[in-house]
Short mmCIF file of C-alpha atoms in Angstrom, two decimals:
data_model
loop_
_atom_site.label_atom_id
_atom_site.label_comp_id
_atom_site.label_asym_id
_atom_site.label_seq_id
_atom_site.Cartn_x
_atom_site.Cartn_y
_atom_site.Cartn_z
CA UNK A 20 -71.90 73.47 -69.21
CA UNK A 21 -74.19 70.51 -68.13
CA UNK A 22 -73.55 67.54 -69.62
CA UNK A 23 -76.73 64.87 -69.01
CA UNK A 24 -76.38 61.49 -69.64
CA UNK A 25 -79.82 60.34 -71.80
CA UNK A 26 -79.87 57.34 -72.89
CA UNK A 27 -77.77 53.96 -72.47
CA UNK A 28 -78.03 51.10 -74.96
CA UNK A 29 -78.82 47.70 -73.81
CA UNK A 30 -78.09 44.99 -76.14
CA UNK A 31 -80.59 42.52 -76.30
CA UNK A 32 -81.00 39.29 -78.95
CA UNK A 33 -84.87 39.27 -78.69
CA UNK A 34 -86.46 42.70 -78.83
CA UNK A 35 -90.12 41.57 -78.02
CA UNK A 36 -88.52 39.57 -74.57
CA UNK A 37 -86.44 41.95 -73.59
CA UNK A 38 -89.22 44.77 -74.39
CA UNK A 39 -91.51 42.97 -71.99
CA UNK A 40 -88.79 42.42 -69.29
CA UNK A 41 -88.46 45.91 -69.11
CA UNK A 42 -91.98 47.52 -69.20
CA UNK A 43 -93.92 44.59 -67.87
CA UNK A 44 -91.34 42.86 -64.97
CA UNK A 45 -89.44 46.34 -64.61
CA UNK A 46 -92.03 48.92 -64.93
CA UNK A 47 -90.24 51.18 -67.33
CA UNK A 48 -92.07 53.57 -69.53
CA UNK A 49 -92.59 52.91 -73.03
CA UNK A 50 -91.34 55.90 -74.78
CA UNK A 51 -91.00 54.74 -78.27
CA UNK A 52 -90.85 50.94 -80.54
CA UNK A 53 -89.40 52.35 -84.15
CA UNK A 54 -88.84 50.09 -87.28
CA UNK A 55 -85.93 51.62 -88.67
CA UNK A 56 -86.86 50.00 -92.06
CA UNK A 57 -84.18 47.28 -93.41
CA UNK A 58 -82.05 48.99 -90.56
CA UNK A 59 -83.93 47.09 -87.63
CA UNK A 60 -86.12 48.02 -84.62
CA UNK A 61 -85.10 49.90 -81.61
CA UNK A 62 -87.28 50.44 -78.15
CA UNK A 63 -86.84 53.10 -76.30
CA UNK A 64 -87.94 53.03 -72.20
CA UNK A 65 -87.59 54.86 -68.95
CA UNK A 66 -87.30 54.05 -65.19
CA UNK A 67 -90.08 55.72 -63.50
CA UNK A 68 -88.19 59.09 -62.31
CA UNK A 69 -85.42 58.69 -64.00
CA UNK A 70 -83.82 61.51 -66.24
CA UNK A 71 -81.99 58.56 -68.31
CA UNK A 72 -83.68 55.67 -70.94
CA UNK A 73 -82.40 52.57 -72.32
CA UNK A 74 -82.45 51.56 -75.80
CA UNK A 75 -83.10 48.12 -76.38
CA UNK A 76 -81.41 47.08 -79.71
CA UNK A 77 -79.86 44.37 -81.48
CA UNK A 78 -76.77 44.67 -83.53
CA UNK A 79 -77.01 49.03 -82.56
CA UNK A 80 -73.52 48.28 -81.27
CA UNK A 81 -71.78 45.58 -82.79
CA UNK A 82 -69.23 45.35 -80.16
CA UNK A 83 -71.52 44.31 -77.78
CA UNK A 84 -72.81 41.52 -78.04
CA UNK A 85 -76.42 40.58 -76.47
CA UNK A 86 -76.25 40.26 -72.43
CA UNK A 87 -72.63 42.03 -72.57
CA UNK A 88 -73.70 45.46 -70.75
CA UNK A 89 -72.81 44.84 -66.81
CA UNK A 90 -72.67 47.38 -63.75
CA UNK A 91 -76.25 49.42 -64.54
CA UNK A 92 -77.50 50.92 -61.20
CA UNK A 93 -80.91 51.91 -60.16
CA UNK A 94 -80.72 54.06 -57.11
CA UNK A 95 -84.35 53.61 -54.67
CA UNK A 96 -85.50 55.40 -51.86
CA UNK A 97 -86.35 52.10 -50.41
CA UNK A 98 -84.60 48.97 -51.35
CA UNK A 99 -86.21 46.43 -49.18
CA UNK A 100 -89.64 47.71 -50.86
CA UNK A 101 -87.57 47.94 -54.53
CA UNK A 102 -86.78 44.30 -54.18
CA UNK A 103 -90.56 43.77 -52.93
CA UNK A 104 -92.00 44.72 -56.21
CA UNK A 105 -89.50 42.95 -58.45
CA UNK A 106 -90.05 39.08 -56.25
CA UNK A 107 -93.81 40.25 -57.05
CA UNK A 108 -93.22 41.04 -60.89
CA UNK A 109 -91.42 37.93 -61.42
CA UNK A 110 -87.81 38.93 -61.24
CA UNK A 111 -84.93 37.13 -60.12
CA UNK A 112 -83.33 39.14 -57.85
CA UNK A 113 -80.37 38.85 -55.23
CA UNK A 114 -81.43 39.22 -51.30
CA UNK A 115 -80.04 42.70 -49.88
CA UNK A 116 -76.34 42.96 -49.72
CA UNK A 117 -74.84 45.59 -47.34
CA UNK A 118 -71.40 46.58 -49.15
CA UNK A 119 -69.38 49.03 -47.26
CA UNK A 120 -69.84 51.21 -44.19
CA UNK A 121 -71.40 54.64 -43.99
CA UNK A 122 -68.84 57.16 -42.79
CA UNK A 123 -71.24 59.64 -40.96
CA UNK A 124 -74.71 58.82 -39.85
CA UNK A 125 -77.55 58.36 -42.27
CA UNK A 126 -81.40 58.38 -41.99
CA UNK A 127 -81.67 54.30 -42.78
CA UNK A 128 -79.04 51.58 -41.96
CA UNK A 129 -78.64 50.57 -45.68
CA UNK A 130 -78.50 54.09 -47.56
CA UNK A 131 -75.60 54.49 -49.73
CA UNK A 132 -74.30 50.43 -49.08
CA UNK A 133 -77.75 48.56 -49.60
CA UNK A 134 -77.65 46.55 -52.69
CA UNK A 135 -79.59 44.24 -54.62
CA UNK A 136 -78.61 42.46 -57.95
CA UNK A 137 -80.73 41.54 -60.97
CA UNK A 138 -79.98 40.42 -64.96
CA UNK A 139 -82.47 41.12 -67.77
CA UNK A 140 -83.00 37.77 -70.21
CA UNK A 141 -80.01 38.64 -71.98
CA UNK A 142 -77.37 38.76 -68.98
CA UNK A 143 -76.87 42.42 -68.71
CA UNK A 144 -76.06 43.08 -65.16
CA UNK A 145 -78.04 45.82 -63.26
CA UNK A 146 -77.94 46.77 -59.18
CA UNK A 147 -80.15 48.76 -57.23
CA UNK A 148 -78.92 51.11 -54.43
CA UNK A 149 -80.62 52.52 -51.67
CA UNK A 150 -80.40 56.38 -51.41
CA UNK A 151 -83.64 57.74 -49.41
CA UNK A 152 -82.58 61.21 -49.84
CA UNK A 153 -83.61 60.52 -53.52
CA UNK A 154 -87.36 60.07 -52.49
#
């Protein structure tokens, strides 16, 4: 049996900010914005390449509050480009961090322990890893 993770909810307080965060400073994919009626508004978006979305919602999950949602990972192919194209789109973002050693040789010095750090306007805490077997 395969079980596939699809979609992780983000909880946001400001659906149009964090909605632009995401497609226009991240890059992710629009997939859906859907007025649930007197229910709210959710927004739906993907990583490019990713088999896994977000939903962006406020209140979806009253136990989490807005900004609550720490330790999302993006995994690159190339972090020092990765971290490139978010100082160009605007995003706060940590330098590289090299956490760990690699116990057998890889291709690239920071595959598997190169890290960057980032937070969406909200506070929700997302890293990026570099694995360039991925790409």
């Amino acid at each position: 049996m395969n079980w596939t993770l699809e979609v992780v909810v983000v909880p946001v307080s400001d659906l149009d900010r964090a909605k632009e965060f995401y497609a226009q400073r991240l890059g992710f994919a629009v997939d859906h914005d859907t007025d649930l009626g007197g229910m709210g508004r959710i927004v739906q978006l993907t990583p490019p390449g990713s088999g896994c979305s977000i939903v962006l919602g406020r209140g979806v999950v009253p136990e989490m509050p807005p900004g609550s949602l720490k330790g999302l990972q993006l995994v690159v192919a190339d972090l020092e480009r990765a971290r490139a194209e978010l100082v160009e789109r605007g995003v706060e973002v940590s330098e590289i961090q090299v956490m760990g050693q690699n116990p057998h040789p890889v291709p690239h010095p920071l595959d598997n322990v190169g890290f960057v750090f980032f937070h969406d306007p909200d506070g929700n805490g997302w890293s990026v890893q570099q694995i360039s077997a991925r790409g």
